[in-house]
C-alpha positions as a Python dict, from the first residue, in 0.01 Angstrom:
ca = {
    (1, 'M'): (0, 0, 0),
    (2, 'N'): (-36, -348, 147),
    (3, 'S'): (153, -575, -97),
    (4, 'S'): (-93, -863, -52),
    (5, 'K'): (-374, -639, -176),
    (6, 'F'): (-158, -506, -459),
    (7, 'F'): (-77, -853, -591),
    (8, 'N'): (-441, -956, -591),
    (9, 'R'): (-491, -692, -860),
    (10, 'C'): (-547, -817, -1213),
    (11, 'G'): (-559, -680, -1565),
    (12, 'I'): (-637, -978, -1783),
    (13, 'C'): (-970, -831, -1890),
    (14, 'A'): (-771, -571, -2090),
    (15, 'I'): (-552, -817, -2281),
    (16, 'Y'): (-800, -834, -2572),
    (17, 'D'): (-772, -456, -2615),
    (18, 'F'): (-394, -467, -2576),
    (19, 'I'): (-359, -720, -2857),
    (20, 'N'): (-599, -534, -3085),
    (21, 'N'): (-416, -205, -3025),
    (22, 'G'): (-65, -329, -3098),
    (23, 'V'): (69, -391, -2747),
    (24, 'H'): (321, -674, -2766),
    (25, 'G'): (436, -704, -2405),
    (26, 'V'): (312, -667, -2050),
    (27, 'K'): (478, -659, -1711),
    (28, 'I'): (368, -918, -1460),
    (29, 'A'): (420, -768, -1114),
    (30, 'G'): (531, -976, -820),
    (31, 'R'): (907, -1019, -806),
    (32, 'D'): (883, -1093, -434),
    (33, 'L'): (624, -1368, -479),
    (34, 'T'): (713, -1733, -445),
    (35, 'L'): (829, -1913, -758),
    (36, 'Q'): (504, -2113, -766),
    (37, 'K'): (294, -1794, -764),
    (38, 'K'): (509, -1638, -1037),
    (39, 'I'): (466, -1943, -1257),
    (40, 'K'): (91, -1949, -1192),
    (41, 'D'): (63, -1580, -1291),
    (42, 'I'): (261, -1642, -1611),
    (43, 'E'): (33, -1934, -1697),
    (44, 'L'): (-272, -1716, -1632),
    (45, 'V'): (-149, -1442, -1863),
    (46, 'Q'): (-48, -1689, -2136),
    (47, 'E'): (-389, -1855, -2125),
    (48, 'A'): (-555, -1511, -2135),
    (49, 'I'): (-350, -1417, -2443),
    (50, 'D'): (-453, -1741, -2614),
    (51, 'L'): (-818, -1673, -2530),
    (52, 'A'): (-795, -1317, -2662),
    (53, 'Q'): (-641, -1433, -2989),
    (54, 'H'): (-920, -1685, -3044),
    (55, 'S'): (-1220, -1487, -2921),
    (56, 'K'): (-1457, -1343, -3180),
    (57, 'S'): (-1543, -1036, -2974),
    (58, 'K'): (-1432, -836, -2673),
    (59, 'K'): (-1745, -940, -2485),
    (60, 'E'): (-1680, -1309, -2552),
    (61, 'Y'): (-1321, -1268, -2436),
    (62, 'Q'): (-1413, -1081, -2118),
    (63, 'E'): (-1668, -1345, -2020),
    (64, 'K'): (-1401, -1611, -2061),
    (65, 'A'): (-1140, -1398, -1884),
    (66, 'I'): (-1362, -1368, -1576),
    (67, 'R'): (-1393, -1748, -1559),
    (68, 'L'): (-1019, -1781, -1617),
    (69, 'F'): (-947, -1542, -1329),
    (70, 'E'): (-1169, -1748, -1100),
    (71, 'K'): (-1000, -2071, -1213),
    (72, 'Y'): (-651, -1942, -1135),
    (73, 'K'): (-721, -1725, -832),
    (74, 'G'): (-985, -1939, -664),
    (75, 'Y'): (-1225, -1650, -597),
    (76, 'S'): (-1462, -1432, -796),
    (77, 'C'): (-1348, -1148, -1018),
    (78, 'R'): (-1449, -812, -867),
    (79, 'K'): (-1407, -450, -963),
    (80, 'N'): (-1177, -378, -668),
    (81, 'Y'): (-929, -640, -800),
    (82, 'C'): (-914, -482, -1145),
    (83, 'Y'): (-654, -243, -1286),
    (84, 'Y'): (-885, -167, -1580),
    (85, 'T'): (-1234, -134, -1435),
    (86, 'G'): (-1398, -58, -1771),
    (87, 'I'): (-1528, -415, -1791),
    (88, 'F'): (-1754, -336, -1499),
    (89, 'D'): (-1876, -6, -1644),
    (90, 'E'): (-1990, -139, -1982),
    (91, 'P'): (-2357, -217, -2041),
}
């Protein structure tokens, strides 16, 4: 697999479900990324966790998570970037 495509993958849309199902840790892939990119990914995940903890519903969180992805990544959230594509399959 092309590593540049792999590291464009994202899973922040699932963080709300992780928190509400007792998951207390996640792995952030990218040990070969630059330090700046690692820090940016950590900041993205931390902000996503904060959003999930303060969102009233999964739908509210996912709408915010999509905007958060775009803010950090600089391009639109799409199904082919997602580890957990369920967000795109829901009505």
